[in-house]
mmCIF file of C-alpha atoms and ligand atoms in Angstrom:
data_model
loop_
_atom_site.group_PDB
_atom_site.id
_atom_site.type_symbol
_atom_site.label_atom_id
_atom_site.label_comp_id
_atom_site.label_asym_id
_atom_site.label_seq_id
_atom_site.Cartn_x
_atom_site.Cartn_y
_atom_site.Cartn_z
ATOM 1 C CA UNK A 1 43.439 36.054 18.275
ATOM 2 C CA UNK A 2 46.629 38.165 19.171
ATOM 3 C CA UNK A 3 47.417 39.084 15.435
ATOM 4 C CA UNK A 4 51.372 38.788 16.500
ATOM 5 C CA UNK A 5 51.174 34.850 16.282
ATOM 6 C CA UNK A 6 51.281 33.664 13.344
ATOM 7 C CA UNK A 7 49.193 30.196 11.537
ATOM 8 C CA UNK A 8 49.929 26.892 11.051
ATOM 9 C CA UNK A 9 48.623 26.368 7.250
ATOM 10 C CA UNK A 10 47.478 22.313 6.587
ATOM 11 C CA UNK A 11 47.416 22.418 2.673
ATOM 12 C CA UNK A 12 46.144 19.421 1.024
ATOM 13 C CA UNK A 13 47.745 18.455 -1.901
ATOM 14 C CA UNK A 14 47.310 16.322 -5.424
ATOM 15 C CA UNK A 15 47.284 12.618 -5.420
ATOM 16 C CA UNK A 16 48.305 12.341 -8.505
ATOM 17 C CA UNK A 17 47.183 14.621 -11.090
ATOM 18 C CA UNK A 18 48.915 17.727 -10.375
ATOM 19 C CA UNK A 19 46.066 20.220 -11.529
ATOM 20 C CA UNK A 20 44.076 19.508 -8.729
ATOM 21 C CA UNK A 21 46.106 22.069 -6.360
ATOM 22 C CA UNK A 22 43.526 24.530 -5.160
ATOM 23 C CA UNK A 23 43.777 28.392 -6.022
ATOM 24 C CA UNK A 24 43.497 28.823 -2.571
ATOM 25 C CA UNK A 25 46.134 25.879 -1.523
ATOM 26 C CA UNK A 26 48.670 27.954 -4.131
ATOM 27 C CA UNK A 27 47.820 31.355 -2.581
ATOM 28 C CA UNK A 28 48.663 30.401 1.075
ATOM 29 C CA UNK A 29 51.593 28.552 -0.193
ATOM 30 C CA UNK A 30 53.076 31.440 -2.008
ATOM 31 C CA UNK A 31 52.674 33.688 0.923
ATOM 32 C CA UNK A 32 53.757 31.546 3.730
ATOM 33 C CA UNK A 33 57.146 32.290 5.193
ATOM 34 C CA UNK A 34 57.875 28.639 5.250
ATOM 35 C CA UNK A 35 56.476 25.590 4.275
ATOM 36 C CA UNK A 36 57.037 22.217 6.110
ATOM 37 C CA UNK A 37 57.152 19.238 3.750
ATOM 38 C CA UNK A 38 57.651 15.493 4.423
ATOM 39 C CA UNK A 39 59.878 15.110 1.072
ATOM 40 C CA UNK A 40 61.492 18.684 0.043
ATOM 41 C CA UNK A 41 62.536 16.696 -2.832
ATOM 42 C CA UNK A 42 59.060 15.387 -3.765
ATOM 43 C CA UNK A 43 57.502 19.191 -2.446
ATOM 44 C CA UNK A 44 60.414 20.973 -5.120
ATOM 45 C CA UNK A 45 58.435 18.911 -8.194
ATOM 46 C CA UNK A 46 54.723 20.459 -7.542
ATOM 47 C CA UNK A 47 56.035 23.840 -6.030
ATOM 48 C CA UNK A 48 58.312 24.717 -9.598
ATOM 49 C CA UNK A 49 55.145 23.604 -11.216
ATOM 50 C CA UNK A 50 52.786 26.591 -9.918
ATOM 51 C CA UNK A 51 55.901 28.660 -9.493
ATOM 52 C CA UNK A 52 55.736 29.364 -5.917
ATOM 53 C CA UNK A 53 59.436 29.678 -4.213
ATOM 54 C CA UNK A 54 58.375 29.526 -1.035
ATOM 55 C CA UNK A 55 61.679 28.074 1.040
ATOM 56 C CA UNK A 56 61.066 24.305 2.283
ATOM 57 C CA UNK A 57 61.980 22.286 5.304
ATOM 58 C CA UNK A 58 61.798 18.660 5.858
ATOM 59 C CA UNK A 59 59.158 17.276 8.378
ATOM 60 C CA UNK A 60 58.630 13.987 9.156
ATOM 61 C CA UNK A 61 58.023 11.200 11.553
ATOM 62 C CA UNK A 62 61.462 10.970 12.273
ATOM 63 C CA UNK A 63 62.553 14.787 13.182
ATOM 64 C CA UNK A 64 58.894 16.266 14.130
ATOM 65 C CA UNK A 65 60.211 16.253 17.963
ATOM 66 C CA UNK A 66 63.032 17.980 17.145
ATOM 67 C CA UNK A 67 61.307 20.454 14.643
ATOM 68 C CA UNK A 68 58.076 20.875 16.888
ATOM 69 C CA UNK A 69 59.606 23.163 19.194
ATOM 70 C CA UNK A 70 61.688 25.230 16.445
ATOM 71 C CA UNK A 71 58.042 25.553 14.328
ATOM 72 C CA UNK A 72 56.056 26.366 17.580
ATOM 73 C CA UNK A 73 58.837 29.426 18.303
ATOM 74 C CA UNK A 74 58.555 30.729 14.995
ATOM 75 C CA UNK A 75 54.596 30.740 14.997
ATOM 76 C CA UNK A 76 54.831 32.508 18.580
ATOM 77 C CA UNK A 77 56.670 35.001 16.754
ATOM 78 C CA UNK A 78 54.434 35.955 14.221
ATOM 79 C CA UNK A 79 55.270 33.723 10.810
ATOM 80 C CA UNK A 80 52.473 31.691 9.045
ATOM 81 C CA UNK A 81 54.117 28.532 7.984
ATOM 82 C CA UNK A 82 52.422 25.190 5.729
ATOM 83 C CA UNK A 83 52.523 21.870 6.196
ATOM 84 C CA UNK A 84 52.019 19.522 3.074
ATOM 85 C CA UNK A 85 52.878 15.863 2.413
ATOM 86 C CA UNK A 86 53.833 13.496 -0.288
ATOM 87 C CA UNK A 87 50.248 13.340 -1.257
ATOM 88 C CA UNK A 88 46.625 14.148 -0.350
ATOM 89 C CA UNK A 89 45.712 15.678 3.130
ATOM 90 C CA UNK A 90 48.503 16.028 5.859
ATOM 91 C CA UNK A 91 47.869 13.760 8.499
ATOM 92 C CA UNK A 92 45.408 11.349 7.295
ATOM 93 C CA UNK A 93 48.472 8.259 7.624
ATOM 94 C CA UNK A 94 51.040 10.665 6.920
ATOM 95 C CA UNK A 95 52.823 13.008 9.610
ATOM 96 C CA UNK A 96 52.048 16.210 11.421
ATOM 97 C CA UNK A 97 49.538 14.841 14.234
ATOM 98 C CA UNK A 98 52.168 15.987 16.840
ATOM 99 C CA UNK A 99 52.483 19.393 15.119
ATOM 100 C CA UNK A 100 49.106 19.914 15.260
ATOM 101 C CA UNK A 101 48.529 18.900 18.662
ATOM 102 C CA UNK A 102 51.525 21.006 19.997
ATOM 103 C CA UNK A 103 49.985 24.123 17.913
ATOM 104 C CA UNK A 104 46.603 23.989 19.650
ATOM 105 C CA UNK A 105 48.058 23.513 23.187
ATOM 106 C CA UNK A 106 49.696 26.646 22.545
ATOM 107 C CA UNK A 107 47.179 28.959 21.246
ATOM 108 C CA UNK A 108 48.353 28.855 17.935
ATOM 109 C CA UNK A 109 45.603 28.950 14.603
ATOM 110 C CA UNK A 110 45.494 26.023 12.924
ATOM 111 C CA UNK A 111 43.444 26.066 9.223
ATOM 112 C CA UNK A 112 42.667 23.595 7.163
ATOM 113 C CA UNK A 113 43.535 24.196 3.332
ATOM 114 C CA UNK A 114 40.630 21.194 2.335
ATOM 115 C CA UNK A 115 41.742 19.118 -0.959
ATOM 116 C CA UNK A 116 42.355 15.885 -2.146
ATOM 117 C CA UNK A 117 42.703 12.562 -0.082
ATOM 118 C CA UNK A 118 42.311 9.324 -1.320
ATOM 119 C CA UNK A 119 39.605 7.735 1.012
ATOM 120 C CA UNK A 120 37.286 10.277 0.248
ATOM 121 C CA UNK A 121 38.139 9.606 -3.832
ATOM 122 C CA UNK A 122 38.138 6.475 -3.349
ATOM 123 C CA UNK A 123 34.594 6.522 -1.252
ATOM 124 C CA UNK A 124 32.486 8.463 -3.328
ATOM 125 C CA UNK A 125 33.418 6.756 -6.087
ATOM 126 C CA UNK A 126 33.066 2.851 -4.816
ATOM 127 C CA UNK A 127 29.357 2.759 -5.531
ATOM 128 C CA UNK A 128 28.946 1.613 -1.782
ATOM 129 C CA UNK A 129 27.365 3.319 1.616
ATOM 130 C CA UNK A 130 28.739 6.745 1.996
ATOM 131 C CA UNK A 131 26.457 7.503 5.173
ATOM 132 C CA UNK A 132 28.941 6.133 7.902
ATOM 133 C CA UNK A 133 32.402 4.379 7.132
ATOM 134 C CA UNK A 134 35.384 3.366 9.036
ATOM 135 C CA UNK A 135 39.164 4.827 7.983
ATOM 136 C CA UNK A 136 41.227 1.920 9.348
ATOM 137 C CA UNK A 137 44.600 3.594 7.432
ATOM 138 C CA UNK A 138 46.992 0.371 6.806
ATOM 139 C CA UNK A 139 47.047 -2.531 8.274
ATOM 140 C CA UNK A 140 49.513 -4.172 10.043
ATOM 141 C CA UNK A 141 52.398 -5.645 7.851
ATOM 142 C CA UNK A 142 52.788 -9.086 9.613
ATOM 143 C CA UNK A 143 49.775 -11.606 8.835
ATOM 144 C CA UNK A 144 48.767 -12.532 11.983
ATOM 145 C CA UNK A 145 48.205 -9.002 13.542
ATOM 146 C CA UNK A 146 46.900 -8.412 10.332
ATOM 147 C CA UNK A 147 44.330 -11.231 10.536
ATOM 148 C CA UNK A 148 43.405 -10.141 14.007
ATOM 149 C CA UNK A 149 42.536 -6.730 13.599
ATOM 150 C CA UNK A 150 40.559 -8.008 10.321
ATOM 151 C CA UNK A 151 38.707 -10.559 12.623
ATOM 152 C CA UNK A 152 37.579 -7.726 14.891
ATOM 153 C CA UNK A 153 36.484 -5.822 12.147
ATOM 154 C CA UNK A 154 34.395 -7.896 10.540
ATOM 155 C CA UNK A 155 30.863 -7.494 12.261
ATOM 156 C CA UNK A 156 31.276 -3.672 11.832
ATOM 157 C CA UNK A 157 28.041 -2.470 9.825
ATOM 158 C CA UNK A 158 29.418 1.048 8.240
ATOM 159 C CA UNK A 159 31.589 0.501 5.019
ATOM 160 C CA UNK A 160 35.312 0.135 5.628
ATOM 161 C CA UNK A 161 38.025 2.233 3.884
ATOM 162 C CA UNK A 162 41.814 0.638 3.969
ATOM 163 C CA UNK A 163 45.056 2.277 2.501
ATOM 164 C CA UNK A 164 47.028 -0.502 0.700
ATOM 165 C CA UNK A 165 50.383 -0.339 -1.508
ATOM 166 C CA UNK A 166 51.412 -2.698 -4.742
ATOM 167 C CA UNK A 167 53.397 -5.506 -2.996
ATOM 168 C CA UNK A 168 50.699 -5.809 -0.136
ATOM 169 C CA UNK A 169 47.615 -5.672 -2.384
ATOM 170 C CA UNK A 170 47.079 -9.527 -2.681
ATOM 171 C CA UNK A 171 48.137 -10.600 0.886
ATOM 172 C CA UNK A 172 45.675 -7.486 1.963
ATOM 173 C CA UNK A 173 42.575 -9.357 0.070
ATOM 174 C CA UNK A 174 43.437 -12.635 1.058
ATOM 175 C CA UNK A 175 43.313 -11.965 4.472
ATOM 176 C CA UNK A 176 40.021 -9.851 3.504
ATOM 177 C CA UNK A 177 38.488 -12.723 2.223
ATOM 178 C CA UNK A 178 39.013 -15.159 5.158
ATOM 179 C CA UNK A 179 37.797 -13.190 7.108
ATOM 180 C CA UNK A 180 35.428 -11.020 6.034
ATOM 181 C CA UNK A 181 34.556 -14.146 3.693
ATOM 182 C CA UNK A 182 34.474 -14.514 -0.320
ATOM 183 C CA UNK A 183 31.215 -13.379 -1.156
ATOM 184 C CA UNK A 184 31.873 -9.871 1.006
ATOM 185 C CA UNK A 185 31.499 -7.120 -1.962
ATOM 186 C CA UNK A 186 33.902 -4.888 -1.443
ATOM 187 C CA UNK A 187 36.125 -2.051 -4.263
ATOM 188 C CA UNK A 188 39.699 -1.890 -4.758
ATOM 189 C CA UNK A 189 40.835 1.765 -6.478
ATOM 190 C CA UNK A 190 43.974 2.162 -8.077
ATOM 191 C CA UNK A 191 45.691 4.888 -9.450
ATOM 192 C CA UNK A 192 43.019 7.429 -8.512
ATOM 193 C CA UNK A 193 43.461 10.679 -10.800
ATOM 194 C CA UNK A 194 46.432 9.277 -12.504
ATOM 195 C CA UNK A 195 46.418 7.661 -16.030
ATOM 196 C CA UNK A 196 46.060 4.207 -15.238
ATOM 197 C CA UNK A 197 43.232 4.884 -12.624
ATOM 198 C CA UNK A 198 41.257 1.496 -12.064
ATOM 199 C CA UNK A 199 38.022 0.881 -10.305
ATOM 200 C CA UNK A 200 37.660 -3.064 -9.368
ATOM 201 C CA UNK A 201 34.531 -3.890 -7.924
ATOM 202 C CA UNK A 202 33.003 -7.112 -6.687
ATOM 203 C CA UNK A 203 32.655 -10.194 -4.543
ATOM 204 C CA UNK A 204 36.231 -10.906 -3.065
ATOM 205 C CA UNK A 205 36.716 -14.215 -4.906
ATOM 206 C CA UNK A 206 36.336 -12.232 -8.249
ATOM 207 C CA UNK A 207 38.743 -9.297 -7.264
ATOM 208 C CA UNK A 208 41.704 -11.864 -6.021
ATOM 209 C CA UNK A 209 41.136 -13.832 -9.631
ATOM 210 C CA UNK A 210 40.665 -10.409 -11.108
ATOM 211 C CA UNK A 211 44.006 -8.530 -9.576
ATOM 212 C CA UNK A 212 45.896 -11.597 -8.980
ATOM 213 C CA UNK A 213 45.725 -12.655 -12.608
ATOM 214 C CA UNK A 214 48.058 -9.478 -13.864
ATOM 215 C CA UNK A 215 51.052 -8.523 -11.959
ATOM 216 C CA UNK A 216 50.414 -5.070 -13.774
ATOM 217 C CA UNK A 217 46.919 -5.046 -11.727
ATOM 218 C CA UNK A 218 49.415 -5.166 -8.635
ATOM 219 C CA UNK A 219 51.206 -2.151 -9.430
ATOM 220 C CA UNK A 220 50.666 1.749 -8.058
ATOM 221 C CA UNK A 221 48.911 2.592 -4.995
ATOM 222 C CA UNK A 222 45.464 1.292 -3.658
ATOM 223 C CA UNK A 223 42.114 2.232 -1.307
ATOM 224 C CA UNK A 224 40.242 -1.168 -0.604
ATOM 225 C CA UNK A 225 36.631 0.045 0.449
ATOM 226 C CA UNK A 226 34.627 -2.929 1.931
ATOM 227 C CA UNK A 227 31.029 -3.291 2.303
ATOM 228 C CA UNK A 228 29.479 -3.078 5.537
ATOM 229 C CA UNK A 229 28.244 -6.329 7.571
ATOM 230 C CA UNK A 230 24.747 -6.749 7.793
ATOM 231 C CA UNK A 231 23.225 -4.589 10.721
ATOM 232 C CA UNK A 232 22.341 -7.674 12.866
ATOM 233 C CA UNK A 233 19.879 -5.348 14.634
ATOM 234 C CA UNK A 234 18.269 -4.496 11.155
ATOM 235 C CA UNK A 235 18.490 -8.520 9.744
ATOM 236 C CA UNK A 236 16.475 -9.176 13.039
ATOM 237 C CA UNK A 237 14.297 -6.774 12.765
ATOM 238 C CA UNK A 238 13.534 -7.612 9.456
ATOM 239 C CA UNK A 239 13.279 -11.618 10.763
ATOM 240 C CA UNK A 240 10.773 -10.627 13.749
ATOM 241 C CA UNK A 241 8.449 -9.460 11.147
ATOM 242 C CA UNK A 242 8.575 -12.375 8.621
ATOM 243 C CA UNK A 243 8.171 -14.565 11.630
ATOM 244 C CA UNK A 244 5.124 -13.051 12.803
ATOM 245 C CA UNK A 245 3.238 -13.972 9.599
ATOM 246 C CA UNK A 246 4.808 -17.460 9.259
ATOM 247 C CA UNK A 247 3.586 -18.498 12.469
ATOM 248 C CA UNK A 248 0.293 -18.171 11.316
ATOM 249 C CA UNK A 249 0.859 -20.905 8.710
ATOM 250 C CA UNK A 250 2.958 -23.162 9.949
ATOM 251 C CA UNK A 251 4.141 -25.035 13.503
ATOM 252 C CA UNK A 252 6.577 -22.466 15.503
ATOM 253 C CA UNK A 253 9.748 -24.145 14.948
ATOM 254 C CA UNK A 254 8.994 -24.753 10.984
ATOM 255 C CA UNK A 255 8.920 -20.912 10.985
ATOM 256 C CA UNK A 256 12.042 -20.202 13.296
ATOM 257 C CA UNK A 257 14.027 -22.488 11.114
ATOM 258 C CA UNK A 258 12.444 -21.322 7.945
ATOM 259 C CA UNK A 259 13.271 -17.178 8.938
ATOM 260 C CA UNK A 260 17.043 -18.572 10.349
ATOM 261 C CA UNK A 261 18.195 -19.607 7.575
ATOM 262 C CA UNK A 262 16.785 -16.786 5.258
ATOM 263 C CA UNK A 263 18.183 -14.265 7.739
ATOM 264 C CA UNK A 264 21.334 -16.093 9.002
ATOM 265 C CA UNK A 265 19.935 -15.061 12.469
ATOM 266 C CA UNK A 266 19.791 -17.764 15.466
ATOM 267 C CA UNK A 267 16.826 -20.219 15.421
ATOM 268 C CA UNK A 268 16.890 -20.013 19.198
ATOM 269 C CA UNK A 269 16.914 -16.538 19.708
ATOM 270 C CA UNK A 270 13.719 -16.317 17.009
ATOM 271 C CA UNK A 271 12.248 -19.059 19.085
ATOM 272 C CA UNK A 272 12.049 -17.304 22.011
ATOM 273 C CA UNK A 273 11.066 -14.169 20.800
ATOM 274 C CA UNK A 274 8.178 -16.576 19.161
ATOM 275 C CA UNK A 275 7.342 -17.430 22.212
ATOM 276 C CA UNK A 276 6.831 -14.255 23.905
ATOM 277 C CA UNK A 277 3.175 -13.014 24.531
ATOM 278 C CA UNK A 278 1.989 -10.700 21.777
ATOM 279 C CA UNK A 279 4.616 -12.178 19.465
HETATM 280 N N1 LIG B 301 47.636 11.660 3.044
HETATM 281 C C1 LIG B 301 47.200 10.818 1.960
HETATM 282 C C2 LIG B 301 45.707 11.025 1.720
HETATM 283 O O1 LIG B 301 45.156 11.999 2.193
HETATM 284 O O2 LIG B 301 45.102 10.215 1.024
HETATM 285 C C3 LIG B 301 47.554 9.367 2.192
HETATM 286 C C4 LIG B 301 49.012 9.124 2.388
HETATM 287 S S1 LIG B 301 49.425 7.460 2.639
HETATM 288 C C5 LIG B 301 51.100 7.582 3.106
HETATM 289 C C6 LIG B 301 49.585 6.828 1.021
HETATM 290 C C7 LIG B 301 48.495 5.820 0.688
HETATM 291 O O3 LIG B 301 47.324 6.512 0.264
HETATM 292 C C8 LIG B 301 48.854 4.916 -0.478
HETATM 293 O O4 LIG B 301 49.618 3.793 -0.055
HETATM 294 C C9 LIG B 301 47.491 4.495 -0.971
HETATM 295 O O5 LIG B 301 46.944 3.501 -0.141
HETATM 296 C C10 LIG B 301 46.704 5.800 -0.784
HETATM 297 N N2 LIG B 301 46.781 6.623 -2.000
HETATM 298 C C11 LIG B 301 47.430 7.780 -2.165
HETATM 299 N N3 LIG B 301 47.291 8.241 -3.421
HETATM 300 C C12 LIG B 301 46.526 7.339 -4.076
HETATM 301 C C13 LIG B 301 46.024 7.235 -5.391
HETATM 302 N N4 LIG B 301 46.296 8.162 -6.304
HETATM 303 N N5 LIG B 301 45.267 6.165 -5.708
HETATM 304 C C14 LIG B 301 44.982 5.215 -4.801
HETATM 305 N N6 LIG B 301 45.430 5.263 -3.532
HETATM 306 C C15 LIG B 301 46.188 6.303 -3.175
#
């Protein structure tokens, strides 16, 4: 690495409870020449509370292609510059993606400053699979797109992980529950690391009479984490084997309808598989 060019710093910060800056977040902060934030405003609040007067400039969805090139020129030339956001980890739906992007296509460092980010809270607290999840960031404000990319989520078998604010919560889990259906478990955190932090958890029916029943419930800022579909390979799997001891018992097609409706699996497609030689 040509130690003339300097690095592009992404510093995770709080989500909410401001004591969960890193040491190491508030070292690289304090020595950076500059540090990029998407609300200098919102950036001056945790900054004056470690102390660090680091100078500031605004960066944001809206002036990131005409800040790229003035960031990438000052890296070239040696200073190490941050980039923070409102809240949680830099680019995970909040801006920078291009900043990044432009830094690596030019040979510039880029280092993580790991920290806070709501999905992961929200995750590892839900109670549900951690092994393999989908971040689907927020979805799209007008109800039908918003039903459509539901609908082709709703097979997906790893748990899914949705960014939601106050005055789309309840449209959000309506939508949830048509079409991943009422009885889909899924958790809805609020407020994560802030006083009024709220874990709801539960079938969907009970969360929309459990949230919709207090506009308080509605207010702050929410993760919805949604239990996975069944793994249709797994349910059959599972099936195949019950099936292979039922017909044993009882006619084939007593058994096929008998394992279809326990596994929600098609009585045709277990009927032919009955069928089969060595089945
Ligand atoms: N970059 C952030 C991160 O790493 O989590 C996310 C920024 S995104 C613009 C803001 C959304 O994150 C909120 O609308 C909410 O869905 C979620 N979020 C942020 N802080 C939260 C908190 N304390 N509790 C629950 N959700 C939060």
């Amino acid at each position: 690495m040509d130690s003339k060019i300097g690095s592009l710093y992404i510093v995770a910060t709080p989500i909410g409870n401001l004591g969960d800056l890193s040491s190491r977040a508030i070292a690289i902060l304090t020595r950076v020449k500059l540090i990029l934030a998407e609300d200098t405003r919102h950036a001056a609040r945790l900054l004056s509370h470690y102390g660090i007067s680091t100078k500031t400039r605004s960066f944001h969805d809206q002036n990131e292609n005409a800040e790229i090139p003035k960031v990438i020129h000052m890296l070239q030339n040696g200073a190490d510059i941050a980039l923070i956001s409102d809240a949680g980890t830099p680019l995970i739906s909040d801006p920078g993606y291009g900043l990044v992007h432009a830094a690596r296509n030019n040979g510039i460092n880029v280092s993580p400053i790991p920290g806070p980010s709501a999905l992961i809270a929200a995750l590892c607290a839900s109670g549900l699979a951690t092994d393999r999840f989908c971040f689907e960031g927020f979805l799209p404000a007008k109800p039908q797109q918003r039903l459509q990319t539901l609908d082709r989520l709703k097979n997906t078998s790893r748990t899914l992980i949705f960014y939601e604010s106050s005055h789309r919560i309840m449209p959000s889990l309506q939508a949830m529950a048509t079409c991943f259906g009422m009885d889909r478990i899924a958790v809805v955190a609020r407020e994560i690391s802030k006083k009024f932090e709220t874990f709801y958890f539960g079938e969907f029916k009970n969360l929309i009479a459990q949230i919709g029943q207090n506009p308080v419930n509605q207010k702050g800022e929410f993760v919805i984490v949604v239990c996975a579909a069944p793994d249709n390979d797994l349910e059959l799997d599972r099936a195949v084997g019950l099936l292979a001891l039922l017909v044993n018992e009882m006619p084939v097609k007593t058994a096929c309808k008998i394992v279809a409706e326990t596994f929600r699996v098609n009585k045709n497609k277990l009927y032919k598989i009955a069928l089969q030689p060595g089945k």
